[in-house]
GROMACS .gro file of C-alpha atoms in nm:
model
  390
    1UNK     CA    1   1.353  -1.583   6.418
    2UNK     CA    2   1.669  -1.405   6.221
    3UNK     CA    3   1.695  -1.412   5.860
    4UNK     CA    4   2.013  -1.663   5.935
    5UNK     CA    5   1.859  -1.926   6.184
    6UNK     CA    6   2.010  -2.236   6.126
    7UNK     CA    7   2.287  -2.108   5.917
    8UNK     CA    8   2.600  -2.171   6.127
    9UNK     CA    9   2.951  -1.993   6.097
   10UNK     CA   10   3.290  -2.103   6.230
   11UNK     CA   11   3.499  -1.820   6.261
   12UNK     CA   12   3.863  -1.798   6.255
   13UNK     CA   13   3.908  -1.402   6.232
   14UNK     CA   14   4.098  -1.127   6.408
   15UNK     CA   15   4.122  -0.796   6.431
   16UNK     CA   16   3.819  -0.602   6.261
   17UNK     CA   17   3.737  -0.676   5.910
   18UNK     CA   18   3.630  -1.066   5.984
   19UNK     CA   19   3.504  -1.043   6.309
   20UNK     CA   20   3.261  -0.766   6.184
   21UNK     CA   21   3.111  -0.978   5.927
   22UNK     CA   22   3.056  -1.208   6.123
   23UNK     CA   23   2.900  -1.027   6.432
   24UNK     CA   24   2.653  -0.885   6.129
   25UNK     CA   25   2.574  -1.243   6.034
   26UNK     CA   26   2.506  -1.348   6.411
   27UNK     CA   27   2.299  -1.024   6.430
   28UNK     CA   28   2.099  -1.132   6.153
   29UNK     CA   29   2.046  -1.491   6.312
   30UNK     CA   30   2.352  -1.729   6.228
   31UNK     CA   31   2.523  -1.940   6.485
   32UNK     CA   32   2.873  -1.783   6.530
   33UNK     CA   33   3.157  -1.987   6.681
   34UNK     CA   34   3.437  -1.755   6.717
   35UNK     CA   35   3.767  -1.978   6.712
   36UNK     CA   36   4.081  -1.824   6.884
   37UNK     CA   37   4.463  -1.915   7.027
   38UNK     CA   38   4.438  -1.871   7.411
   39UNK     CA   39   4.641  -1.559   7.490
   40UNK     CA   40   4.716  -1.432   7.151
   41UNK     CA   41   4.683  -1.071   7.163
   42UNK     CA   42   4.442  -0.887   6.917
   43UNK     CA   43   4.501  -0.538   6.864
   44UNK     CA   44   4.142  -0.463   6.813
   45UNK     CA   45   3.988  -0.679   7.107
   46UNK     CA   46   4.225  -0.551   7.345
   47UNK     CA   47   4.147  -0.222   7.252
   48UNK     CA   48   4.080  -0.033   7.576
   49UNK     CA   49   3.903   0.048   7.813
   50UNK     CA   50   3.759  -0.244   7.996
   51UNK     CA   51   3.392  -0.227   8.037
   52UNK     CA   52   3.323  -0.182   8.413
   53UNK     CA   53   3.248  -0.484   8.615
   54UNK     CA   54   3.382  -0.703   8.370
   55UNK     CA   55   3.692  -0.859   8.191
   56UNK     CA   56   3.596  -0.757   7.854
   57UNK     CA   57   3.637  -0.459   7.633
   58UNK     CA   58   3.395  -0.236   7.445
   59UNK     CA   59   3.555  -0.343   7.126
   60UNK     CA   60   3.566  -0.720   7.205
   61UNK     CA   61   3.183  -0.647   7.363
   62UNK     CA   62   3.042  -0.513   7.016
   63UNK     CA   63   3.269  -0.741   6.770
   64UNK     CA   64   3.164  -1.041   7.015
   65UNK     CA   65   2.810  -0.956   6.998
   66UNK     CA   66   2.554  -1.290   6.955
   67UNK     CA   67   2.887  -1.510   6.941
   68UNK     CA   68   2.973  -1.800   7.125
   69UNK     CA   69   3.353  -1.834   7.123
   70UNK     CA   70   3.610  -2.128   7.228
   71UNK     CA   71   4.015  -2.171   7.271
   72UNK     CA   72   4.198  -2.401   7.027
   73UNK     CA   73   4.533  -2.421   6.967
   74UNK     CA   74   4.511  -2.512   6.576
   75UNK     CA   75   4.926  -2.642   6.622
   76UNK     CA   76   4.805  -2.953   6.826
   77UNK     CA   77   4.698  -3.213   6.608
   78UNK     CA   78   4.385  -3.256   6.847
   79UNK     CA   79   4.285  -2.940   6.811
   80UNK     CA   80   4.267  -2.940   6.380
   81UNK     CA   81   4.117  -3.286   6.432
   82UNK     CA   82   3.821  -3.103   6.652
   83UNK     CA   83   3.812  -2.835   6.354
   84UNK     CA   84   3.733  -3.102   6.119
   85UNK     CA   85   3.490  -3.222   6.364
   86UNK     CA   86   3.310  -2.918   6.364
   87UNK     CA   87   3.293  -2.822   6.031
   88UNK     CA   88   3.087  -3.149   5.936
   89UNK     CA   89   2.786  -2.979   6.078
   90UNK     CA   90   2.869  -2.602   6.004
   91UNK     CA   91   2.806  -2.423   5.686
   92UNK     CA   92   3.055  -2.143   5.671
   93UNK     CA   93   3.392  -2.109   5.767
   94UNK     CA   94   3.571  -1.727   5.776
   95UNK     CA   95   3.881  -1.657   5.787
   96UNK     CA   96   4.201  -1.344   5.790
   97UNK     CA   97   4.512  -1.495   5.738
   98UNK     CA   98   4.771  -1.473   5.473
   99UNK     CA   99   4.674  -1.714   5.197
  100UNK     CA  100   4.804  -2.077   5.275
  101UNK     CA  101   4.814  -2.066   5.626
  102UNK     CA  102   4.491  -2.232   5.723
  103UNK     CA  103   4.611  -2.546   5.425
  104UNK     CA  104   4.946  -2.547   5.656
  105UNK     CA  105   4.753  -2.628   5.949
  106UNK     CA  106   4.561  -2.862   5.746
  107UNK     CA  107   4.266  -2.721   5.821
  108UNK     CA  108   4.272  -2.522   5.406
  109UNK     CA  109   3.982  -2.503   5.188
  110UNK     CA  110   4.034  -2.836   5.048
  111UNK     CA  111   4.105  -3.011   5.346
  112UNK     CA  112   3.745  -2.908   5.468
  113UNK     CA  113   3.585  -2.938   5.136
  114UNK     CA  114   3.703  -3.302   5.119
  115UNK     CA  115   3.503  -3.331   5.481
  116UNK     CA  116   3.189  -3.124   5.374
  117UNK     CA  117   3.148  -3.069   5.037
  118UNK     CA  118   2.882  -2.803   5.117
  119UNK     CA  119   3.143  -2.587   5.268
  120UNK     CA  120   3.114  -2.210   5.214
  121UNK     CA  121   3.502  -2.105   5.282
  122UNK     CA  122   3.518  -1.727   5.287
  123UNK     CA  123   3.890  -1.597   5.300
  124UNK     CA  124   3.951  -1.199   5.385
  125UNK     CA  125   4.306  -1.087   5.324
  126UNK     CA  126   4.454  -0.770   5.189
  127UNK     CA  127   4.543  -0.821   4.867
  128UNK     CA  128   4.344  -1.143   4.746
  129UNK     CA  129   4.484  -1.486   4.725
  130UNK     CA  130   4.640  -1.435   4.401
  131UNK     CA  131   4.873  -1.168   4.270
  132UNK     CA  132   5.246  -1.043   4.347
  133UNK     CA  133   5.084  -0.898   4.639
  134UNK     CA  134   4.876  -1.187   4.801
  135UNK     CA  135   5.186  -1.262   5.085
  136UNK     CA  136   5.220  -0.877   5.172
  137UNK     CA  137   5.111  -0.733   5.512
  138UNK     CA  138   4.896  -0.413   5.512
  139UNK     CA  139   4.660  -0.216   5.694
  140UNK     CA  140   4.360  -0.013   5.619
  141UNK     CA  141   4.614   0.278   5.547
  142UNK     CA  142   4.788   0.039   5.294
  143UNK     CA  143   4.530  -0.039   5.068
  144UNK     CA  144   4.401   0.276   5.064
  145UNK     CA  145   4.702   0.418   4.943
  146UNK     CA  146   4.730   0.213   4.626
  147UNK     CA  147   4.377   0.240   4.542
  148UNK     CA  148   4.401   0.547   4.398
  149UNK     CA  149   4.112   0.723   4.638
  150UNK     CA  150   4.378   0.910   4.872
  151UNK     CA  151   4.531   1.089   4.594
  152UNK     CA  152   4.249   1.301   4.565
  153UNK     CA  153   4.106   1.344   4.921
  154UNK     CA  154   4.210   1.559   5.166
  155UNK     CA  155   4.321   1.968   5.108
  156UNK     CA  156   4.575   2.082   4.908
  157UNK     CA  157   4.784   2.243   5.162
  158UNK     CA  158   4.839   1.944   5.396
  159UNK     CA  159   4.794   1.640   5.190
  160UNK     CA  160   4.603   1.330   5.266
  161UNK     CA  161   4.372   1.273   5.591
  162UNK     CA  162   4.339   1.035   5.807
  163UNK     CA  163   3.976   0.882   5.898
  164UNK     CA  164   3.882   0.744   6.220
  165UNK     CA  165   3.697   0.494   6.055
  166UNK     CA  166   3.875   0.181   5.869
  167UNK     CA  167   3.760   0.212   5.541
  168UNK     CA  168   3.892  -0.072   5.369
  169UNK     CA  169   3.862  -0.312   5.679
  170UNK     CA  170   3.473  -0.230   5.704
  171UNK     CA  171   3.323  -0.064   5.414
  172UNK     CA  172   3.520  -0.322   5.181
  173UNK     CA  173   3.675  -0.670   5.339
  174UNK     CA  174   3.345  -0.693   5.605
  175UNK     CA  175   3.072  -0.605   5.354
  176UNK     CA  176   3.235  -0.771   5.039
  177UNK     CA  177   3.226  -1.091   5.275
  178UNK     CA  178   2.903  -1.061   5.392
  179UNK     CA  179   2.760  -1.032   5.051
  180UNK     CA  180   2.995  -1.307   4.908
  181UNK     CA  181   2.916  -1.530   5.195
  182UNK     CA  182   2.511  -1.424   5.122
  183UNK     CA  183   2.571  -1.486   4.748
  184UNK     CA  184   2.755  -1.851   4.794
  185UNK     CA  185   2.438  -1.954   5.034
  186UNK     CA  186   2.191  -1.860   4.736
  187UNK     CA  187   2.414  -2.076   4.509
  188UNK     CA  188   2.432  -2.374   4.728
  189UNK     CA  189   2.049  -2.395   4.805
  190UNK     CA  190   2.012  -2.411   4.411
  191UNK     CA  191   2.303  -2.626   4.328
  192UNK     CA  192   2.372  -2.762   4.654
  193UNK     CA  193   2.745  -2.706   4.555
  194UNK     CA  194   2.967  -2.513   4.836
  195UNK     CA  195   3.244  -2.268   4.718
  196UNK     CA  196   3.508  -2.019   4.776
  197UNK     CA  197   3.477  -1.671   4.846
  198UNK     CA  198   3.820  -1.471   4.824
  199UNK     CA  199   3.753  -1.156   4.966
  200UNK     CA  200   4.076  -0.875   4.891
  201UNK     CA  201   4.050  -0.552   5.107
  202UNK     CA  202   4.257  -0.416   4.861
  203UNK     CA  203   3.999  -0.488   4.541
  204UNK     CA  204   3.692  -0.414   4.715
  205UNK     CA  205   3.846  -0.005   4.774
  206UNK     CA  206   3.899   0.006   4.406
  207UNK     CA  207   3.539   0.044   4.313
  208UNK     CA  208   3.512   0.334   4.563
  209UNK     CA  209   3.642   0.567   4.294
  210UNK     CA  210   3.330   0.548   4.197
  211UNK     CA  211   3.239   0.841   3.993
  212UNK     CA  212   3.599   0.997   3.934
  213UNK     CA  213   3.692   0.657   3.808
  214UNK     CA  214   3.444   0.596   3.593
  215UNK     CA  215   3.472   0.944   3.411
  216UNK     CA  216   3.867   0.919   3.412
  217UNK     CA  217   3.902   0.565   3.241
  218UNK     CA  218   3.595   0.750   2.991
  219UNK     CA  219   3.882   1.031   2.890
  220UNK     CA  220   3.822   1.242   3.189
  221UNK     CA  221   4.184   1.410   3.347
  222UNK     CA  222   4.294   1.226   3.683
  223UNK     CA  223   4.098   1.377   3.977
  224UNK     CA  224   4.288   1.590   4.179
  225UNK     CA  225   4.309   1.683   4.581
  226UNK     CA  226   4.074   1.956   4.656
  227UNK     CA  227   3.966   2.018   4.282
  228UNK     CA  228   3.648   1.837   4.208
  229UNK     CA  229   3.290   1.834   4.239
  230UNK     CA  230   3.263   1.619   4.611
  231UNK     CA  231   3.608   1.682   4.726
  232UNK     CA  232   3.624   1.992   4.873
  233UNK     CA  233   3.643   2.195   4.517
  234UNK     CA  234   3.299   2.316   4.502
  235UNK     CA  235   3.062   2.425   4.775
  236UNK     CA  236   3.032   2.057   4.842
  237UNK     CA  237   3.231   2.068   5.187
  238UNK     CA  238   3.248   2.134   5.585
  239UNK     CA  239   3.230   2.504   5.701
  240UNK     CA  240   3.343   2.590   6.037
  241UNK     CA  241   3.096   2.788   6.224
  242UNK     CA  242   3.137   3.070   6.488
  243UNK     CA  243   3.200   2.850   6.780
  244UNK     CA  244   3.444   2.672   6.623
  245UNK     CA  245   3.178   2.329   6.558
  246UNK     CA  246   3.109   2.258   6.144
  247UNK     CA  247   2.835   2.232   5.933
  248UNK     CA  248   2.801   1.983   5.650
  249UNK     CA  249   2.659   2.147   5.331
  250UNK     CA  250   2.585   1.884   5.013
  251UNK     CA  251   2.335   2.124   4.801
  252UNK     CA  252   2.429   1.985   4.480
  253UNK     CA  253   2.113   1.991   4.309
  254UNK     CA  254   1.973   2.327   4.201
  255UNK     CA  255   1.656   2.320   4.435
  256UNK     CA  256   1.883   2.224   4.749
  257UNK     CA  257   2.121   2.527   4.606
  258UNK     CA  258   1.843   2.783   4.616
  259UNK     CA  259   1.745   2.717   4.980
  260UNK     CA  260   2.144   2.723   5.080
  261UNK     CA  261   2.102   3.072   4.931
  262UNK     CA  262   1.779   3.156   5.073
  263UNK     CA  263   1.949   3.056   5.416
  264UNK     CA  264   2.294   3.185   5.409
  265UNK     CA  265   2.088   3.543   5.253
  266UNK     CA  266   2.201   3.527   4.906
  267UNK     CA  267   1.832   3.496   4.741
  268UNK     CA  268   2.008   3.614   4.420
  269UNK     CA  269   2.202   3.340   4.402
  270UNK     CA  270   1.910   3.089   4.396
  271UNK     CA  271   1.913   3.071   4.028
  272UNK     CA  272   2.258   2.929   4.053
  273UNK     CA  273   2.453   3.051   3.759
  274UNK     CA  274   2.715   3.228   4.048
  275UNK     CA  275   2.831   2.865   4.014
  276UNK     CA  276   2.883   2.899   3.659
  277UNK     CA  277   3.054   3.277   3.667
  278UNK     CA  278   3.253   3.325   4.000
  279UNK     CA  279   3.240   2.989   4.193
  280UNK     CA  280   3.543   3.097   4.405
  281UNK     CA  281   3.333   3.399   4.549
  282UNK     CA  282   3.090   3.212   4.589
  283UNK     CA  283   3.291   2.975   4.799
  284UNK     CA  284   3.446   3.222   5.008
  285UNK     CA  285   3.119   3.394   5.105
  286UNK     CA  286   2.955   3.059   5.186
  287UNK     CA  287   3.274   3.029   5.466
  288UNK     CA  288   3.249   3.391   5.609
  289UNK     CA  289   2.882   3.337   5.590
  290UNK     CA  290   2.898   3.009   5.815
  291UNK     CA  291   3.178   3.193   6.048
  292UNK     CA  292   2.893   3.452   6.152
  293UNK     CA  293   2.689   3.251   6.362
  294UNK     CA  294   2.695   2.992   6.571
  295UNK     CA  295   2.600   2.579   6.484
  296UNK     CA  296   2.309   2.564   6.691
  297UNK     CA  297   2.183   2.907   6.493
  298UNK     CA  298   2.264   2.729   6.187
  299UNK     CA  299   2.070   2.459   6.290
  300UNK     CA  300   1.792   2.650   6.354
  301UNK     CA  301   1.766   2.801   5.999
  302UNK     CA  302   1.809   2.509   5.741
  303UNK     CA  303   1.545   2.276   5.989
  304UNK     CA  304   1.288   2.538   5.780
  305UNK     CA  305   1.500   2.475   5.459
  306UNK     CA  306   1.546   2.196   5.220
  307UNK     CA  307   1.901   2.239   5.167
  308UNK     CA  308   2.106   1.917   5.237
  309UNK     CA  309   2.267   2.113   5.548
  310UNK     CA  310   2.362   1.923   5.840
  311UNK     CA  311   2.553   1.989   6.145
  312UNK     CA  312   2.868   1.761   6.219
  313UNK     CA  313   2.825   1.574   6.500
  314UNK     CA  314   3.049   1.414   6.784
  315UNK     CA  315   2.975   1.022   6.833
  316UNK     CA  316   2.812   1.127   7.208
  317UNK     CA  317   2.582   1.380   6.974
  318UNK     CA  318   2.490   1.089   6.748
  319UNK     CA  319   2.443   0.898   7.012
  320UNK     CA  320   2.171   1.094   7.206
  321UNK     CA  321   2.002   1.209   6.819
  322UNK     CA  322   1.654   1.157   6.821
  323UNK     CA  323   1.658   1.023   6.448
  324UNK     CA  324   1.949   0.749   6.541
  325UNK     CA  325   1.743   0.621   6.879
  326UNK     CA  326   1.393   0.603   6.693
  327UNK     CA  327   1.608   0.362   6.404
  328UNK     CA  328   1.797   0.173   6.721
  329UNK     CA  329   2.124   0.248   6.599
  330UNK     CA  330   2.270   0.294   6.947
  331UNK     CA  331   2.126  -0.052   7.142
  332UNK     CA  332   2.155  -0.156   7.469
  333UNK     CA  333   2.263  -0.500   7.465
  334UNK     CA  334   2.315  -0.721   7.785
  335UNK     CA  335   2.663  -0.821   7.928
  336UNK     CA  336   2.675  -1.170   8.035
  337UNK     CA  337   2.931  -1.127   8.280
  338UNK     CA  338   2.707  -0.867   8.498
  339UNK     CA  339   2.383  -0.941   8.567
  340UNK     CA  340   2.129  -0.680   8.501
  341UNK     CA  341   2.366  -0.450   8.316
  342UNK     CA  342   2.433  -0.364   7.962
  343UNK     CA  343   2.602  -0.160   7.718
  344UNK     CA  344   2.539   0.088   7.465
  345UNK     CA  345   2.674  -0.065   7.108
  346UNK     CA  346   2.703   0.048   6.738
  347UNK     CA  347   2.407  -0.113   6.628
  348UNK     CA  348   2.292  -0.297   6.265
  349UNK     CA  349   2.248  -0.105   6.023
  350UNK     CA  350   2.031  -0.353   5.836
  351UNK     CA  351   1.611  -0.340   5.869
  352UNK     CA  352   1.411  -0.650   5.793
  353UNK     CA  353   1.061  -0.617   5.850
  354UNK     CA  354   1.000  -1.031   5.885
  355UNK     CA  355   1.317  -1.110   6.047
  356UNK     CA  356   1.456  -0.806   6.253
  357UNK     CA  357   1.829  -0.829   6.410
  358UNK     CA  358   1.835  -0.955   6.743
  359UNK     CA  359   2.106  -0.800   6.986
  360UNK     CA  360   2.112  -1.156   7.255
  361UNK     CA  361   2.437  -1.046   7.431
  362UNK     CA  362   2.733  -0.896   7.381
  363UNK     CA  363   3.052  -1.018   7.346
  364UNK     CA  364   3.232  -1.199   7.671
  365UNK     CA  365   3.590  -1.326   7.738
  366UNK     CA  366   3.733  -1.557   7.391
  367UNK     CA  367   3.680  -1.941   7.549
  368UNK     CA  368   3.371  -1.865   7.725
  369UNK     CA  369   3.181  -2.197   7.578
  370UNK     CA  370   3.500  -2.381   7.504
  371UNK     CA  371   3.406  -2.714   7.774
  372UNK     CA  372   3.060  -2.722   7.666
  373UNK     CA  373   3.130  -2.726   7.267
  374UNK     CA  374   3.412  -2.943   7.283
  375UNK     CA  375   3.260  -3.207   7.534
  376UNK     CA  376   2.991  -3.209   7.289
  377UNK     CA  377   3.214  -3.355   7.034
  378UNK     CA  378   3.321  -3.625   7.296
  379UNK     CA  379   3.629  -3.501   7.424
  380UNK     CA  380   3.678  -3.573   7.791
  381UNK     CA  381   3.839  -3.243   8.011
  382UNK     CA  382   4.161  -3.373   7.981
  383UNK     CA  383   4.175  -3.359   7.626
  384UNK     CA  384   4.007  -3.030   7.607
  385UNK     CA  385   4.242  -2.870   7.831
  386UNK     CA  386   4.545  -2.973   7.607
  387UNK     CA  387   4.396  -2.898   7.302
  388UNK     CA  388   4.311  -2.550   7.451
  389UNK     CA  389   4.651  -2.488   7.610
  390UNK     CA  390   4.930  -2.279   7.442
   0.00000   0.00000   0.00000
């Protein structure tokens, strides 16, 4: 049984930052119904290729993982009426768009409150639901940018870089919902009082400054691209290797320095204070020194060491890593659609030794259990079919 069971989530989200959360609250055991608008396109879900045999992506696959999912179109008046239906007997509702939309359909925080009292509304937008910014578009690019983090990372020669990886989506609106959403459950078992959780992409990057910002608003200068400690101005950084793979080195800490040394063939050096008199040398020798041999050579030599040295892997390396399979990172989860097959996900990252995640299915095509949720409520197929349509 998941941690979850018997907590159940209706689920209004698009793109990645909701439908994240949520998939980690299904994996953990809660009863997601993913609401969506027949044939609205999703950048994310659509997000090719098309898993073989079936209709459905990888993306919608993973983000649709332990869902069930059905088609409303919330501009019929049936439809909000089935929403309010719904929500009597559900205990969260999530949701990504721009602040006042869902109170335009009628189907707002107080509308539902008024309904179920108990209500745990979590809203994820970009900028937070209050502000001169709360009606602005933006992307995980966007609030990145006026966070403060990007103008320090990245080199000095070329500027800012890109990630592959949606910071501010995942690492801030998914997780600062989950744990908002975790903290207003703990609040309503004691008080039995449901509550609002306004979740701003943009806020929860701010913290991420983390050390920098803490030492900067203590008197410290404004970090810099390239200049500190863990942004490429110390030894803290990727070195390119002789076959053109990387190697990432994070020997911070005197005793990881030492073995860096003892590896790289500077035993001199162990005592550190080259870091102290001519850290630039020191620099430059560590990237001829990783130039002269190859990753899997490097590889070889610091699995003897203790030196925070690790090679950088591709995702079909990380994939087939021994480490990663033994802590089921990479499941196989089973596609609905195709009987007998599944598909390799990204799995949860979160290890309870009472109530471990779950993978049940993954995701299948948005409407899937429309007919039988909806009958459920009473409504006949002729009233399901309009309220679906459009």
């Amino acid at each position: 049984m998941g941690a979850l069971n018997g907590i159940k989530v209706l689920d209004f989200t698009t793109l990645l930052p909701g439908p994240y959360a949520t998939m980690t609250l299904a994996d953990l055991g809660a009863e997601v119904l993913k609401v969506s608008s027949k044939g609205k396109y999703d950048l994310v879900t659509h997000w090719p290729p098309v898993i073989d045999g079936t209709d459905t992506t990888g993306a919608a696959a993973w983000l649709g993982r332990n869902k069930k999912t059905i088609h409303l179109n919330m501009k019929k008046p049936a439809a909000v009426e089935a929403v309010k239906k719904l929500v009597m007997e559900y205990d969260i509702v999530v949701e990504q768009f721009r602040p006042g939309v869902m109170s335009k359909l009628g189907i707002g925080y107080d509308e539902l409150k008024a309904i179920n009292p108990k209500i745990i509304y979590c809203a994820i937008t970009g900028y937070g639901q209050t502000g001169p910014m709360a009606l602005r578009a933006g992307h995980d690019i966007n609030y990145m940018s006026r966070s403060g983090i990007i103008s320090a990372a990245g080199r000095k020669e070329t500027g800012p870089a890109l990630f592959n990886f949606q910071i501010a989506d995942v690492a801030a609106g998914s997780k600062d919902a989950i744990i908002g959403i975790l903290a207003a459950i703990r609040h309503r078992d004691q008080t039995g009082e449901g509550q609002f959780v306004d979740v701003s992409m943009e806020d929860g990057v701010i913290p991420f400054n983390s050390m920098d910002g803490a030492s900067f608003f203590a008197g410290a200068d404004e970090p810099k691209r390239a200049a500190g400690l863990l942004n490429g101005g110390g030894i803290y950084d990727f070195y390119e290797t002789k076959d053109g793979h990387f190697m990432g080195v994070g020997s911070l800490e005197p005793k990881f320095f030492a073995d860096l040394c003892k590896g790289t063939g500077h035993p001199d050096w162990a005592d550190g204070k080259i870091l102290k008199t001519d850290p630039e040398t020191a620099k430059k020798t560590f990237i001829d020194d990783f130039k002269s041999k190859t990753r899997d050579e490097w590889v070889e030599i610091f699995s003897k060491l203790d030196a925070c040295v690790e090679p950088v892997f591709t995702l079909d390396e990380a994939a087939k890593d021994e480490h990663h399979a033994v802590r089921g990172m990479f499941p196989d989860v089973p596609l609905p659609q195709a009987q007998g097959k599944t598909v390799k996900q990204l799995g949860c990252p979160i290890k309870l030794s009472a109530s471990p995640v779950e993978y049940k299915h993954a995701g299948y095509p948005e409407g899937w259990d429309t007919d039988e949720i909806l009958s459920g409520l009473g409504y006949s197929a002729d009233e399901i079919a309009d309220m679906s349509e459009g």
